[in-house]
XYZ file of C-alpha atoms in Angstrom:
455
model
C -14.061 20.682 6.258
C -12.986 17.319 7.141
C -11.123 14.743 5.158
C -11.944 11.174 5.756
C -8.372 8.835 5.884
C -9.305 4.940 4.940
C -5.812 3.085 5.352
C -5.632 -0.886 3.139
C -3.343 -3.521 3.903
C -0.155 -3.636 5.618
C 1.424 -0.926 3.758
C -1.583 1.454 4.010
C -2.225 1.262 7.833
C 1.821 1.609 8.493
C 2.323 4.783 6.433
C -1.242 6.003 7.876
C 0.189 5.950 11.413
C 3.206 7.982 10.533
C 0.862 10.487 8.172
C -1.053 11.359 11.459
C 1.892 11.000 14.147
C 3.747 13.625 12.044
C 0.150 15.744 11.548
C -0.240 16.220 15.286
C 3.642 16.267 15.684
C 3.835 19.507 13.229
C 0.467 21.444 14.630
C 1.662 20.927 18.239
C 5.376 22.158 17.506
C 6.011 24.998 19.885
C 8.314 26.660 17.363
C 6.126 27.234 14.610
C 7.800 30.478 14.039
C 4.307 32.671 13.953
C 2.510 34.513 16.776
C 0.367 32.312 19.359
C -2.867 33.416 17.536
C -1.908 32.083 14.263
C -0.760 29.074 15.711
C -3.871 28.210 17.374
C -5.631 28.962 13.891
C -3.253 26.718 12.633
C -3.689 24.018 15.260
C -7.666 24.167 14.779
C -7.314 24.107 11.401
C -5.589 20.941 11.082
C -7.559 19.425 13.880
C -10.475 20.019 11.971
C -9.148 18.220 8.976
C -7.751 14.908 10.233
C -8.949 14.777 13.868
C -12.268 14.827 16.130
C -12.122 15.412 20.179
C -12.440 12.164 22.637
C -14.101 13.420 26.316
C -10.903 13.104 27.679
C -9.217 15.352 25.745
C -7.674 12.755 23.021
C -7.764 13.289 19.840
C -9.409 10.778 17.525
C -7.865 10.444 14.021
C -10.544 10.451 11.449
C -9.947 7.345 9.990
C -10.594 3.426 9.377
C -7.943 0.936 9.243
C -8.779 -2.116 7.007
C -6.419 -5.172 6.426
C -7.182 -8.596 6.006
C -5.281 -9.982 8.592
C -4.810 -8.587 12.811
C -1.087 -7.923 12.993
C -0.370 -4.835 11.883
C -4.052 -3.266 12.691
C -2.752 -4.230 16.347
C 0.647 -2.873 16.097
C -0.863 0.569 14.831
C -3.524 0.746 17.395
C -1.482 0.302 19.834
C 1.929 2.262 18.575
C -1.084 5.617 18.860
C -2.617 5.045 22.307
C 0.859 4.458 24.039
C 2.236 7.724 22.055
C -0.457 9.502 24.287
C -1.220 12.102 22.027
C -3.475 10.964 19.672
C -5.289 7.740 19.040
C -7.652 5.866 16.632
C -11.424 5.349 17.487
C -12.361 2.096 19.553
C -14.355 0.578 16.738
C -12.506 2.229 13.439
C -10.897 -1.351 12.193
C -11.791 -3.819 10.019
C -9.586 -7.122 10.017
C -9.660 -10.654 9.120
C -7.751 -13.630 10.046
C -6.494 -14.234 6.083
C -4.701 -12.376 3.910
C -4.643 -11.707 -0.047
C -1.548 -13.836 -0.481
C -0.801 -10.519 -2.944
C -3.210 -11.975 -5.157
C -5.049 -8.752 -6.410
C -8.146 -10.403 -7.614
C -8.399 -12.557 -3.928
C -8.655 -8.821 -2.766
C -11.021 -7.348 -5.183
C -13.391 -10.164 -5.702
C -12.946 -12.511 -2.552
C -12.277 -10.017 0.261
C -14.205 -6.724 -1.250
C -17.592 -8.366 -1.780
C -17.768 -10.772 1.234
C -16.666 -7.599 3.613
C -18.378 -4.731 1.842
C -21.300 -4.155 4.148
C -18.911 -3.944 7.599
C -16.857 -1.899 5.647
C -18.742 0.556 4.519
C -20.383 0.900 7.702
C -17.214 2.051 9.030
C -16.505 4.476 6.190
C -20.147 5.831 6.892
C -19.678 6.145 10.825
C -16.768 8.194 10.295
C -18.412 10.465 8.012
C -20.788 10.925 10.287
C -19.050 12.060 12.816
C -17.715 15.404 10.492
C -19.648 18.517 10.535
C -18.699 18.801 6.581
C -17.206 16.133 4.648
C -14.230 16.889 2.254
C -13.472 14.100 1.051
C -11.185 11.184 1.202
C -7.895 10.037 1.594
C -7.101 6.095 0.964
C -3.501 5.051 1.453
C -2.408 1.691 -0.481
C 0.186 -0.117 -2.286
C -0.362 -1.215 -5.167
C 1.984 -4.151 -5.963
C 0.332 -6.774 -3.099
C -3.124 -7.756 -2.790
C -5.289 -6.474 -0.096
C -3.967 -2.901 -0.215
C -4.310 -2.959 -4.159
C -7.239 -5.595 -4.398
C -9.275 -4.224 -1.692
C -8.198 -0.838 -2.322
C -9.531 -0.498 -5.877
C -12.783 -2.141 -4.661
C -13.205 0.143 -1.533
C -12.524 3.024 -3.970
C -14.979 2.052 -6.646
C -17.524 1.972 -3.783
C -16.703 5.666 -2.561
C -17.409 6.347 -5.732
C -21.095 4.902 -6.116
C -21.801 6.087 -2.585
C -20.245 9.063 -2.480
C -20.575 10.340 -5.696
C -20.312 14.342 -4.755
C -17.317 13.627 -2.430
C -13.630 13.913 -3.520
C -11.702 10.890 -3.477
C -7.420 11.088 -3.454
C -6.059 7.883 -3.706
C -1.743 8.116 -2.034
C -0.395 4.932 -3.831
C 2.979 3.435 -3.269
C 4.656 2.408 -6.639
C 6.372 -0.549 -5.701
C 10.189 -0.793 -5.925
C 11.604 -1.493 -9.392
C 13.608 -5.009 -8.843
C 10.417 -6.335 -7.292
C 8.981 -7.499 -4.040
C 6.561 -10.084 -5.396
C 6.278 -11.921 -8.857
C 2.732 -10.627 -9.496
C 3.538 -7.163 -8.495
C 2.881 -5.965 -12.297
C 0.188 -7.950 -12.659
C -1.290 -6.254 -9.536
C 0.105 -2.543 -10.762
C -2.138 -2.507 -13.469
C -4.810 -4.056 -12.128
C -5.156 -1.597 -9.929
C -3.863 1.601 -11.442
C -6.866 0.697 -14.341
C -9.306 0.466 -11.907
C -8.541 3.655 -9.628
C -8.173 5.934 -13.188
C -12.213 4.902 -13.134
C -13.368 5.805 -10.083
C -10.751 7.890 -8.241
C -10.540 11.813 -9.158
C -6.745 11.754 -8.559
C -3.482 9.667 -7.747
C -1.281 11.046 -5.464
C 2.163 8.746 -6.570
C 5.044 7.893 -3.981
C 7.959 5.588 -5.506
C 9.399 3.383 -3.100
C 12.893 3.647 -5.131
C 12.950 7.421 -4.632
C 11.963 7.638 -1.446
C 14.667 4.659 -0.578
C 17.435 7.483 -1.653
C 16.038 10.372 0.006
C 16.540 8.300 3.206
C 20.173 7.130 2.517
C 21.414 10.413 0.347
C 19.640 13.160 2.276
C 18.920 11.628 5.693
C 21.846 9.694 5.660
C 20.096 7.028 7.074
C 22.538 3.653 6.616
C 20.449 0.550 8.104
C 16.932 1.847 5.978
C 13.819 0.209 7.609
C 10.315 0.703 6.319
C 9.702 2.939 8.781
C 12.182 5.480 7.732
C 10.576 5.413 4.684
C 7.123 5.798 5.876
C 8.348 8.967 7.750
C 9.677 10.516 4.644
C 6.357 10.060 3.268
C 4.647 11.298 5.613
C 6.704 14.284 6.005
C 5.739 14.886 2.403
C 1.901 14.436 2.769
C 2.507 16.783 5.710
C 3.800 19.553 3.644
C 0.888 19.149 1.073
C -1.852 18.685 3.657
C -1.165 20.511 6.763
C -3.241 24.264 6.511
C -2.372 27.132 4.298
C -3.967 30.466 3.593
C -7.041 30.470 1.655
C -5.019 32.978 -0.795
C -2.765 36.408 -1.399
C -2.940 38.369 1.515
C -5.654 36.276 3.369
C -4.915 35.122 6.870
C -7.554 32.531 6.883
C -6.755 28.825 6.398
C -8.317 26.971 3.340
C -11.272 25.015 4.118
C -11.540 23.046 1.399
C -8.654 21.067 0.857
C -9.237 18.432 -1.627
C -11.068 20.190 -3.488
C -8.586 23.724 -4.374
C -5.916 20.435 -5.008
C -7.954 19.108 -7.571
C -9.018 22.298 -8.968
C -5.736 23.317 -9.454
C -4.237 20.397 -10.810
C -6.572 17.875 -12.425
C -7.732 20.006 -15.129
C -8.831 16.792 -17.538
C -9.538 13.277 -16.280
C -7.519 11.717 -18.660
C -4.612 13.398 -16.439
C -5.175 12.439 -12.790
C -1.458 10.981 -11.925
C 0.121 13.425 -9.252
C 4.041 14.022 -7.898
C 5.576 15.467 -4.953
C 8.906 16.751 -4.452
C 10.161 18.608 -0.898
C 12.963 20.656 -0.766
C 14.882 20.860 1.844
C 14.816 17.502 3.411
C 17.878 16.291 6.081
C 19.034 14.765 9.117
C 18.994 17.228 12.502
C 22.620 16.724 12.102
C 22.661 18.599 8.895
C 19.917 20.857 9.258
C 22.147 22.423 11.965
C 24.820 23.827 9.691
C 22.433 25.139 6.743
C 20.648 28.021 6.088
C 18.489 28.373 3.347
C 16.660 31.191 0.994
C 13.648 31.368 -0.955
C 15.418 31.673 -3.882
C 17.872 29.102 -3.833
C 15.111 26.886 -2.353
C 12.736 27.512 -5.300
C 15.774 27.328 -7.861
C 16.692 24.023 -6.869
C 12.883 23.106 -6.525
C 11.881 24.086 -10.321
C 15.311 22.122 -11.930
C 14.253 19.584 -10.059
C 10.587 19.731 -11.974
C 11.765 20.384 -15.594
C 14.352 17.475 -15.116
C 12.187 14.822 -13.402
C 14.926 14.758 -10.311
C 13.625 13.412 -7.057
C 15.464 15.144 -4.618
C 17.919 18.203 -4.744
C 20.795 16.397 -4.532
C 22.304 15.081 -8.377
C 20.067 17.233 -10.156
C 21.023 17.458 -14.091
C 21.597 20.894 -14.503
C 21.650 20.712 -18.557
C 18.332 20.343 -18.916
C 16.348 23.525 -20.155
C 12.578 24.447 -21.138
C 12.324 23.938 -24.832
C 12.499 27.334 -26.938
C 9.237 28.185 -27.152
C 9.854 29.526 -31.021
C 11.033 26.602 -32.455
C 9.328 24.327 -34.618
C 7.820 21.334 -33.472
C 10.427 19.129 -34.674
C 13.280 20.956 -32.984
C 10.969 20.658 -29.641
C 10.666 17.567 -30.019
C 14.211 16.401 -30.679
C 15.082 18.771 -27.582
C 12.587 17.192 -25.231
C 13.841 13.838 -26.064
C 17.646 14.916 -25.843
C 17.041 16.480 -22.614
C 14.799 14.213 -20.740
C 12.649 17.626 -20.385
C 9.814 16.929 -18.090
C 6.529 18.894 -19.388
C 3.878 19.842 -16.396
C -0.063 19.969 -17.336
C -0.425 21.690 -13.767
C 1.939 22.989 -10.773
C 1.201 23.999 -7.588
C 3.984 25.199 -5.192
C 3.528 25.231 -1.464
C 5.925 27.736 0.853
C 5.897 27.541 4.581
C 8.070 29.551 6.472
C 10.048 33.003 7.664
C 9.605 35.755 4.829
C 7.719 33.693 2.939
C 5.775 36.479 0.774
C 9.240 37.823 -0.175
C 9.471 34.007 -2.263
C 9.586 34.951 -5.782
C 7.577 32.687 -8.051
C 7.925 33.966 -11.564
C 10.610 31.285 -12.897
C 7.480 28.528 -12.110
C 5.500 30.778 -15.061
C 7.230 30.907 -17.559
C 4.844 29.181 -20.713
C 7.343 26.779 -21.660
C 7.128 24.524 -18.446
C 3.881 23.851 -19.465
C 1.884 22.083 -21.917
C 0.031 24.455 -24.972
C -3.370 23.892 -24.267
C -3.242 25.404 -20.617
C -1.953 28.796 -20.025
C 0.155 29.260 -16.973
C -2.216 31.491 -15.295
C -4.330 28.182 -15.036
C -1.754 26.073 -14.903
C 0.530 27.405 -11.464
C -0.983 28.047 -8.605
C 0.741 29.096 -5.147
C -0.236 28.281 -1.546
C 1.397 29.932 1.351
C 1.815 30.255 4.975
C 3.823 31.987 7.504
C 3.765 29.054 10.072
C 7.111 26.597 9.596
C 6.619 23.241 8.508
C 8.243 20.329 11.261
C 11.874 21.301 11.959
C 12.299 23.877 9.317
C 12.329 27.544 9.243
C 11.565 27.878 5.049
C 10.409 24.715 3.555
C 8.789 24.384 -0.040
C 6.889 21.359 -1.894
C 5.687 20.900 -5.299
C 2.830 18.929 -6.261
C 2.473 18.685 -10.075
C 0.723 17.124 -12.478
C 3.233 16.175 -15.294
C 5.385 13.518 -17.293
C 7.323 11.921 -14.416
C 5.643 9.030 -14.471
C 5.362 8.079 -18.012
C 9.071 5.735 -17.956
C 7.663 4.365 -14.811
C 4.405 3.396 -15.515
C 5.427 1.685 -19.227
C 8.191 -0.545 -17.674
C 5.104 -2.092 -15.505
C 2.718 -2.091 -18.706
C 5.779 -3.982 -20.689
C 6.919 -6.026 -17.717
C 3.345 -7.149 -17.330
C 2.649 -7.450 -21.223
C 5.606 -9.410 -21.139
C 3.994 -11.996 -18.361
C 0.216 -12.558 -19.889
C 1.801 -12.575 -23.443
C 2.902 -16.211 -21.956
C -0.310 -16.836 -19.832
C 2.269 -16.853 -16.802
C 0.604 -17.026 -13.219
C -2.871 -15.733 -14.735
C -5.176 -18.932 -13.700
C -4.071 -17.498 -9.889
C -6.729 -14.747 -11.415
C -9.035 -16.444 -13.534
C -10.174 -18.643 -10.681
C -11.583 -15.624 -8.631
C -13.352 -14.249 -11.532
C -10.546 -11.812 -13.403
C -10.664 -12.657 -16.214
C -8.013 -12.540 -19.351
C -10.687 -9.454 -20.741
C -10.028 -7.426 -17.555
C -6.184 -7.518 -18.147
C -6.872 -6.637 -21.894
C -9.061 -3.933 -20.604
C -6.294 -2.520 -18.462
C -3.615 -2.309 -21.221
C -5.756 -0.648 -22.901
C -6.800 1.868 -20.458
C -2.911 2.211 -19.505
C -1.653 2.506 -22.950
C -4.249 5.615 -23.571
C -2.864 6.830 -20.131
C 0.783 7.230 -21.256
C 0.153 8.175 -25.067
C -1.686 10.847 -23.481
C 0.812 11.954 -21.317
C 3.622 11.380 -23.787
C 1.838 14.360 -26.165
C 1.660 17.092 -23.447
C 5.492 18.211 -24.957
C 3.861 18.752 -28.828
């Protein structure tokens, strides 16, 4: 089955190059470590998902590229057909010659309406050309305006159009000190909006992802496109074809959909995480060798203590006892910054890889006490190495990492529209003072929600 990419705005279209440069990069790697057979399985398998076949031999990415102004729909466009390997369709772009300005509601209710039609056309051509629709995939920011704007209006028409199709919406929480003034404003503008009609939020925080680049890659000069890479290294991990399950040989054909099944078990819970381990330069990758279960060690500390990356993990922090009386857990889980999952799902590529043992990501106290683990873990696997490494492992899970996160943007933009600052830049393209109201609200129930899953 097919999945359907849409990549909005600058932001969306630059990390949507890298997602499928790094997509055909992996699947063609000569040293995927399995037999020739299984990599060819492999190889169709992924071509099926993200790409269709040109006459020439080409492949096509499945996907539209929308931005509201030509620059960087040129740049990508043209960065893919020199590469050679892969390209975009002749006629899969949508751009204007004006921007957002980062205004979210220039995006939503200036730009979506007035370009729906040529939009959606696109959207529907590329569907058209899959044998079997997944779903979707729509890449955004969320802190400027046509990504965010245009995104959450783009998204709210999947929805109404194609209601029995998934919809996975990667977002790209903007970095804490700010790019624009508005960026709040924007945050939870379009957060509210995507909780509505998106089935689930696949989160990627610019700070994080910043020190990945400079702690692990050792990168020192970091450009935006070191960061997209480490992105799309991590979608890579996540998407790229697994077996269907225990034993099978068979790669999943449904995607999206065993994703969502295994870890959006409520919609009031529909804000997703991922976390690699390893990641590193060539340099370093040279010198290491790695094992399943120091890999998965480091990889569950780094779950049930809300760290990033492997490196500067806090070590201290332990499951709550499951025994103990509410008021002890909760002291604990306050003490200890103990991040509590809703839903895990661990994927191993690699050498040995059904020697990994998994039990440590079962035990009942990672979780919260209305699931039990046996629907709350699930484990995807595959013999075939991921990019440049023999054993690699990545968690997606649903959980509390983004509660601290997400309330400094609710209180940051509280903060603003408690003074009426910048909000007739809204009001005169029809959002209105209810619509922020309505968001708070929305957001507020969000993190309450999460907050609870530790009582």
């Amino acid at each position: 089955m097919s999945i359907v990419t849409v990549q909005l705005g600058q932001c969306g279209n630059q990390i949507g190059f890298e997602v499928f440069d790094a997509l055909f990069s992996d699947s063609h790697c000569p040293q995927g470590l399995c037999s020739k057979r299984e990599n060819e399985a492999y190889q169709a398998s992924c071509k099926e998902r993200f790409f269709s076949e040109e006459e020439n031999g080409v492949p096509i990415a499945r996907a539209v590229l929308v931005d509201m102004e030509p620059k960087v729909i040129n740049q990508t466009l043209s960065k893919a057909a020199h590469s050679g390997r892969w390209k975009y369709g002749q006629h899969s772009c949508f751009c204007q010659k004006q921007g957002s300005g980062n205004n979210w509601a220039y995006g939503y209710s200036v730009h979506g309406p007035r370009h729906e039609e040529s939009i959606m056309n696109l959207i529907q051509k590329e569907v058209e050309k899959c044998d079997s629709l997944n779903g979707f995939l729509i890449i955004m920011s969320m802190a400027g305006g046509t990504g965010s704007g245009l995104g959450a209006f783009v998204t709210q028409n999947l929805q109404d159009r194609y209601s029995n199709s998934l919809k996975m919406n990667q977002i790209i929480w903007p970095y804490g000190t700010g790019e624009v003034i508005v960026q709040n404003y924007n945050s939870i503008l379009t957060l509210s909006h995507l909780y509505r009609s998106s089935d689930a939020l696949l989160i990627h925080e610019n700070d994080a992802v910043h020190k990945i680049c400079a702690k692990l890659m050792n990168i020192k000069q970091i450009s935006f496109r070191d960061i997209n890479q480490v992105l799309a290294h991590q979608l890579g991990s996540v998407f790229q074809p697994t077996y269907s399950g225990e034993g099978s040989f068979h790669y999943r054909r449904n995607p999206l959909g065993d994703l969502m099944e295994n870890l959006v078990p409520h919609p009031e819970f529909k804000m997703l995480g991922v976390r690699n381990i390893p990641q590193m330069s060539e340099n370093s990758l040279a010198y290491s060798t790695f094992t399943w279960a120091g890999l998965l060690k480091h990889l569950r500390q780094m779950l049930i203590s809300n760290a990033k990356m492997e490196e500067g993990i806090d070590w201290q922090v332990r499951p709550p006892l499951s025994g103990l009386p509410m008021l002890g857990k909760m002291s604990l889980n306050k003490e200890f910054h103990f991040n509590t999952s809703i839903a895990n799902l661990v994927i191993l590529r690699g050498k040995d890889v059904h020697s990994a043992e998994l039990g440590a990501f079962k035990d009942p106290a990672l979780y919260t006490s209305w699931l039990e683990p046996v629907h709350a873990f699930s484990v995807w696997k595959t013999q075939r190495a991921f990019s440049k490494y023999e054993k690699s492992a990545a968690l997606v899970s649903n959980s509390q990492f983004l509660v601290k996160p997400l309330d400094m943007i609710v209180g940051k933009a509280w903060n603003m529209f408690a003074s009426k600052a910048y909000i007739h830049q809204y009001t005169k393209f029809g959002i209105e003072e209810e619509d922020f109201l309505d968001s708070f609200t929305l957001l507020e129930q969000v993190i309450a929600s999460y907050c609870n899953l530790g009582f």
